[in-house]
Every structure is written in structure tokens, then in C-alpha cells.
Amino acid sequence: MSPKTDGSIFIFSSPSGAGKTTLVKLVSKKENFTISISHTTRKPRSKEVNGKDYHFVDDKTFQSLIKQREFLEYAKVFDNYYGTSRSPVIKNLSEGINILFDIDWQGSKQIKSQSKNFNIFSFFVLPPSKEVLFERLSNRDMKDKLIASERMKEFYKDIKHWVDYDYVVINDNLEICYNEVIEVIENIVSSKKKVSFDKQRIEKHVEKLIS
Ligand code: 5GP
């Protein structure tokens, strides 16, 4: 078992297109925070850089990393594999650095069940509406509108996992959402305790999103 460390793990999950990646990148600018760079078999998008946004690898490489037990967690999301390398996480945490994870609900579940010795806090990011979500997904994958429709289908499955997270935010306005997240993180870092949120408001919002 790994020893308890000073650094904490902050997991961010959301249905695809809720703006979580932008949010995580902003939070990572905070002193003593870094992002866990995942491996993926997905092809890079136009502005993505290998080694910065993801480690882009082929299926064979990914499968051999699984065999070598290099991943703290991994999952198939849509049609591709995504995984978190174990060694950089251990190294950063042991140096007291907080790590931000931009991963899906499957990865979050695995990390929570397997890494009980770490300080883990999880955030779920919701979009303001289905319309905004579809618009964000369509703008992102201009070349293939089908991808946006496929991801909308997954949305209804993904969203129900909000109940498993420590804190849930609605990303309507990025700046407001960022400020809320930073306030919660600062609170957690100083107290190492979870922060409560308005569950009824989120429940109502989710009902609206899935209706
Ligand atoms: P995208 O292809 O849009 O970059 O990511 C698709 C989904 O995969 C997102 O929900 C993202 O958070 C998730 N994801 C990215 N990296 C990882 C990872 O290492 N593990 C898991 N389980 N999910 C990941």
C-alpha cells in the first residue's frame, strides 16, 4: 500500500462537451497543481499536441501498457481506450503536488476503489442545457456531425453518475464555474474535508437535462 501523501487527487468527470477540459486546464495554472496526462488510442484533434493533451498511442502499445500494469485505471470510452499512468501520479503526490484528472466515470470509480490511501476528491461538471451541449459538441467535431450525435446518446447514460461525486457544478459561465471550483478546492486543500453542495438544485437541473 502506498503511504498517505500530502498531494491530493482531484477528479473531474462530465458528459462529453460540458467544458470540463477547459476548466481543468484553467485550474492547473494554480500553484502546486498539475494535470495527469492520459494515454489514449483516439486520434488527435486538430489543435491537440502529443505529450501535452494526451500521449497518443496505437492499440498495440495500449494493450502492452495494460499488460505491464502501467495504468492506475483505464477504460474504453466511446470507441477508444483511455488510461492514467501510475508512475507520474505516485511521483507527484509524493512530492506534495496536487493532481487533476480529466477522466470519465469508469476511471473515477476504479481510482476511488483502488487508491483508498490517497486523498481523493471528485467533481462532476454539468452543461447548462442539452442545446448548449449539442452546440459545443458540434463545434468541436466540425468534420463529423455524427460524432456529436453519438456523444449525445452517451450523455443520457453518463449524466446519471453525478450521484457518485463529491461536488457537482453547472458550467454555464466558465468564469463563474471556475471561481466556484477554485473556492471549493481551496477549502478542501486547507481542511482535507469534502464540501457540501445544493443537491436539490442539481437534482432539478439533471431532471431538466434528461427530460
Ligand atoms: P475526449 O476524447 O473528448 O478527449 O475524452 C473522452 C472522455 O474520455 C472524456 O470524458 C475524458 O474525461 C475521458 N478520459 C480522458 N482521459 C481518460 C483516462 O485516462 N481515463 C478515463 N477513464 N477516461 C479518460
mmCIF file with all atom_site columns, C-alpha atoms and ligand atoms in Angstrom, residues 12-17 20-21 36-40 42-43 45 48 53-54 56 62 71 73-78 80-85 101-111 137 140-141 151 158, ligand 1:
data_model
loop_
_atom_site.group_PDB
_atom_site.id
_atom_site.type_symbol
_atom_site.label_atom_id
_atom_site.label_alt_id
_atom_site.label_comp_id
_atom_site.label_asym_id
_atom_site.label_entity_id
_atom_site.label_seq_id
_atom_site.pdbx_PDB_ins_code
_atom_site.Cartn_x
_atom_site.Cartn_y
_atom_site.Cartn_z
_atom_site.occupancy
_atom_site.B_iso_or_equiv
_atom_site.pdbx_formal_charge
_atom_site.auth_seq_id
_atom_site.auth_comp_id
_atom_site.auth_asym_id
_atom_site.auth_atom_id
_atom_site.pdbx_PDB_model_num
ATOM   1  C CA  . PHE A 1 12  ? -13.172 15.858 -12.911 1.00 0.00 ? 12  PHE A CA  1
ATOM   2  C CA  . SER A 1 13  ? -15.768 13.957 -14.906 1.00 0.00 ? 13  SER A CA  1
ATOM   3  C CA  . SER A 1 14  ? -18.674 15.069 -17.044 1.00 0.00 ? 14  SER A CA  1
ATOM   4  C CA  . PRO A 1 15  ? -20.717 14.115 -20.043 1.00 0.00 ? 15  PRO A CA  1
ATOM   5  C CA  . SER A 1 16  ? -18.594 14.873 -23.127 1.00 0.00 ? 16  SER A CA  1
ATOM   6  C CA  . GLY A 1 17  ? -18.787 18.537 -24.140 1.00 0.00 ? 17  GLY A CA  1
ATOM   7  C CA  . LYS A 1 20  ? -14.530 20.064 -18.259 1.00 0.00 ? 20  LYS A CA  1
ATOM   8  C CA  . THR A 1 21  ? -11.206 20.004 -20.139 1.00 0.00 ? 21  THR A CA  1
ATOM   9  C CA  . SER A 1 36  ? -2.401  13.908 -15.270 1.00 0.00 ? 36  SER A CA  1
ATOM   10 C CA  . ILE A 1 37  ? -1.739  13.364 -18.987 1.00 0.00 ? 37  ILE A CA  1
ATOM   11 C CA  . SER A 1 38  ? -3.589  10.255 -20.118 1.00 0.00 ? 38  SER A CA  1
ATOM   12 C CA  . HIS A 1 39  ? -2.722  7.750  -22.805 1.00 0.00 ? 39  HIS A CA  1
ATOM   13 C CA  . THR A 1 40  ? -5.328  7.271  -25.500 1.00 0.00 ? 40  THR A CA  1
ATOM   14 C CA  . ARG A 1 42  ? -8.021  8.179  -30.038 1.00 0.00 ? 42  ARG A CA  1
ATOM   15 C CA  . LYS A 1 43  ? -6.615  10.160 -32.960 1.00 0.00 ? 43  LYS A CA  1
ATOM   16 C CA  . ARG A 1 45  ? -7.897  16.611 -32.832 1.00 0.00 ? 45  ARG A CA  1
ATOM   17 C CA  . GLU A 1 48  ? -4.015  18.730 -29.793 1.00 0.00 ? 48  GLU A CA  1
ATOM   18 C CA  . ASP A 1 53  ? -3.004  16.949 -24.260 1.00 0.00 ? 53  ASP A CA  1
ATOM   19 C CA  . TYR A 1 54  ? -2.581  13.171 -24.368 1.00 0.00 ? 54  TYR A CA  1
ATOM   20 C CA  . PHE A 1 56  ? -1.433  9.331  -28.372 1.00 0.00 ? 56  PHE A CA  1
ATOM   21 C CA  . PHE A 1 62  ? -2.021  0.498  -25.169 1.00 0.00 ? 62  PHE A CA  1
ATOM   22 C CA  . PHE A 1 71  ? -2.225  2.083  -15.611 1.00 0.00 ? 71  PHE A CA  1
ATOM   23 C CA  . GLU A 1 73  ? -7.048  2.976  -14.241 1.00 0.00 ? 73  GLU A CA  1
ATOM   24 C CA  . TYR A 1 74  ? -8.146  2.587  -17.828 1.00 0.00 ? 74  TYR A CA  1
ATOM   25 C CA  . ALA A 1 75  ? -11.425 2.416  -19.677 1.00 0.00 ? 75  ALA A CA  1
ATOM   26 C CA  . LYS A 1 76  ? -12.991 2.207  -23.092 1.00 0.00 ? 76  LYS A CA  1
ATOM   27 C CA  . VAL A 1 77  ? -14.821 5.461  -23.752 1.00 0.00 ? 77  VAL A CA  1
ATOM   28 C CA  . PHE A 1 78  ? -16.804 5.658  -26.982 1.00 0.00 ? 78  PHE A CA  1
ATOM   29 C CA  . ASN A 1 80  ? -11.223 4.293  -27.834 1.00 0.00 ? 80  ASN A CA  1
ATOM   30 C CA  . TYR A 1 81  ? -9.129  3.367  -24.846 1.00 0.00 ? 81  TYR A CA  1
ATOM   31 C CA  . TYR A 1 82  ? -8.023  5.931  -22.279 1.00 0.00 ? 82  TYR A CA  1
ATOM   32 C CA  . GLY A 1 83  ? -5.731  5.312  -19.301 1.00 0.00 ? 83  GLY A CA  1
ATOM   33 C CA  . THR A 1 84  ? -3.864  7.039  -16.486 1.00 0.00 ? 84  THR A CA  1
ATOM   34 C CA  . SER A 1 85  ? -0.186  6.159  -15.974 1.00 0.00 ? 85  SER A CA  1
ATOM   35 C CA  . PHE A 1 101 ? -7.653  14.064 -13.514 1.00 0.00 ? 101 PHE A CA  1
ATOM   36 C CA  . ASP A 1 102 ? -9.854  14.675 -16.548 1.00 0.00 ? 102 ASP A CA  1
ATOM   37 C CA  . ILE A 1 103 ? -11.348 11.185 -16.753 1.00 0.00 ? 103 ILE A CA  1
ATOM   38 C CA  . ASP A 1 104 ? -14.722 9.512  -17.198 1.00 0.00 ? 104 ASP A CA  1
ATOM   39 C CA  . TRP A 1 105 ? -16.943 7.915  -14.524 1.00 0.00 ? 105 TRP A CA  1
ATOM   40 C CA  . GLN A 1 106 ? -15.473 4.437  -15.075 1.00 0.00 ? 106 GLN A CA  1
ATOM   41 C CA  . GLY A 1 107 ? -11.953 5.675  -14.324 1.00 0.00 ? 107 GLY A CA  1
ATOM   42 C CA  . SER A 1 108 ? -13.191 7.643  -11.332 1.00 0.00 ? 108 SER A CA  1
ATOM   43 C CA  . LYS A 1 109 ? -14.801 4.508  -9.898  1.00 0.00 ? 109 LYS A CA  1
ATOM   44 C CA  . GLN A 1 110 ? -11.599 2.492  -10.371 1.00 0.00 ? 110 GLN A CA  1
ATOM   45 C CA  . ILE A 1 111 ? -9.375  5.112  -8.746  1.00 0.00 ? 111 ILE A CA  1
ATOM   46 C CA  . LEU A 1 137 ? -20.057 19.048 -29.433 1.00 0.00 ? 137 LEU A CA  1
ATOM   47 C CA  . ARG A 1 140 ? -15.718 20.664 -31.719 1.00 0.00 ? 140 ARG A CA  1
ATOM   48 C CA  . ASP A 1 141 ? -16.188 17.926 -34.280 1.00 0.00 ? 141 ASP A CA  1
ATOM   49 C CA  . ARG A 1 151 ? -21.904 11.551 -27.930 1.00 0.00 ? 151 ARG A CA  1
ATOM   50 C CA  . ASP A 1 158 ? -23.128 9.398  -18.392 1.00 0.00 ? 158 ASP A CA  1
HETATM 51 P P1  . 5GP B 2 .   ? -12.011 13.146 -25.346 1.00 0.00 ? 1   5GP B P1  1
HETATM 52 O O1  . 5GP B 2 .   ? -11.873 12.128 -26.419 1.00 0.00 ? 1   5GP B O1  1
HETATM 53 O O2  . 5GP B 2 .   ? -13.181 14.064 -25.579 1.00 0.00 ? 1   5GP B O2  1
HETATM 54 O O3  . 5GP B 2 .   ? -10.720 13.890 -25.076 1.00 0.00 ? 1   5GP B O3  1
HETATM 55 O O4  . 5GP B 2 .   ? -12.333 12.353 -23.996 1.00 0.00 ? 1   5GP B O4  1
HETATM 56 C C1  . 5GP B 2 .   ? -13.439 11.488 -23.936 1.00 0.00 ? 1   5GP B C1  1
HETATM 57 C C2  . 5GP B 2 .   ? -13.673 11.094 -22.491 1.00 0.00 ? 1   5GP B C2  1
HETATM 58 O O5  . 5GP B 2 .   ? -12.588 10.291 -22.005 1.00 0.00 ? 1   5GP B O5  1
HETATM 59 C C3  . 5GP B 2 .   ? -13.760 12.285 -21.537 1.00 0.00 ? 1   5GP B C3  1
HETATM 60 O O6  . 5GP B 2 .   ? -14.853 12.065 -20.660 1.00 0.00 ? 1   5GP B O6  1
HETATM 61 C C4  . 5GP B 2 .   ? -12.463 12.240 -20.779 1.00 0.00 ? 1   5GP B C4  1
HETATM 62 O O7  . 5GP B 2 .   ? -12.584 12.785 -19.483 1.00 0.00 ? 1   5GP B O7  1
HETATM 63 C C5  . 5GP B 2 .   ? -12.220 10.749 -20.724 1.00 0.00 ? 1   5GP B C5  1
HETATM 64 N N1  . 5GP B 2 .   ? -10.821 10.425 -20.443 1.00 0.00 ? 1   5GP B N1  1
HETATM 65 C C6  . 5GP B 2 .   ? -9.710  11.096 -20.814 1.00 0.00 ? 1   5GP B C6  1
HETATM 66 N N2  . 5GP B 2 .   ? -8.613  10.516 -20.324 1.00 0.00 ? 1   5GP B N2  1
HETATM 67 C C7  . 5GP B 2 .   ? -9.023  9.457  -19.590 1.00 0.00 ? 1   5GP B C7  1
HETATM 68 C C8  . 5GP B 2 .   ? -8.351  8.453  -18.815 1.00 0.00 ? 1   5GP B C8  1
HETATM 69 O O8  . 5GP B 2 .   ? -7.142  8.410  -18.678 1.00 0.00 ? 1   5GP B O8  1
HETATM 70 N N3  . 5GP B 2 .   ? -9.138  7.518  -18.228 1.00 0.00 ? 1   5GP B N3  1
HETATM 71 C C9  . 5GP B 2 .   ? -10.508 7.503  -18.337 1.00 0.00 ? 1   5GP B C9  1
HETATM 72 N N4  . 5GP B 2 .   ? -11.166 6.560  -17.689 1.00 0.00 ? 1   5GP B N4  1
HETATM 73 N N5  . 5GP B 2 .   ? -11.161 8.425  -19.043 1.00 0.00 ? 1   5GP B N5  1
HETATM 74 C C10 . 5GP B 2 .   ? -10.440 9.394  -19.674 1.00 0.00 ? 1   5GP B C10 1
#
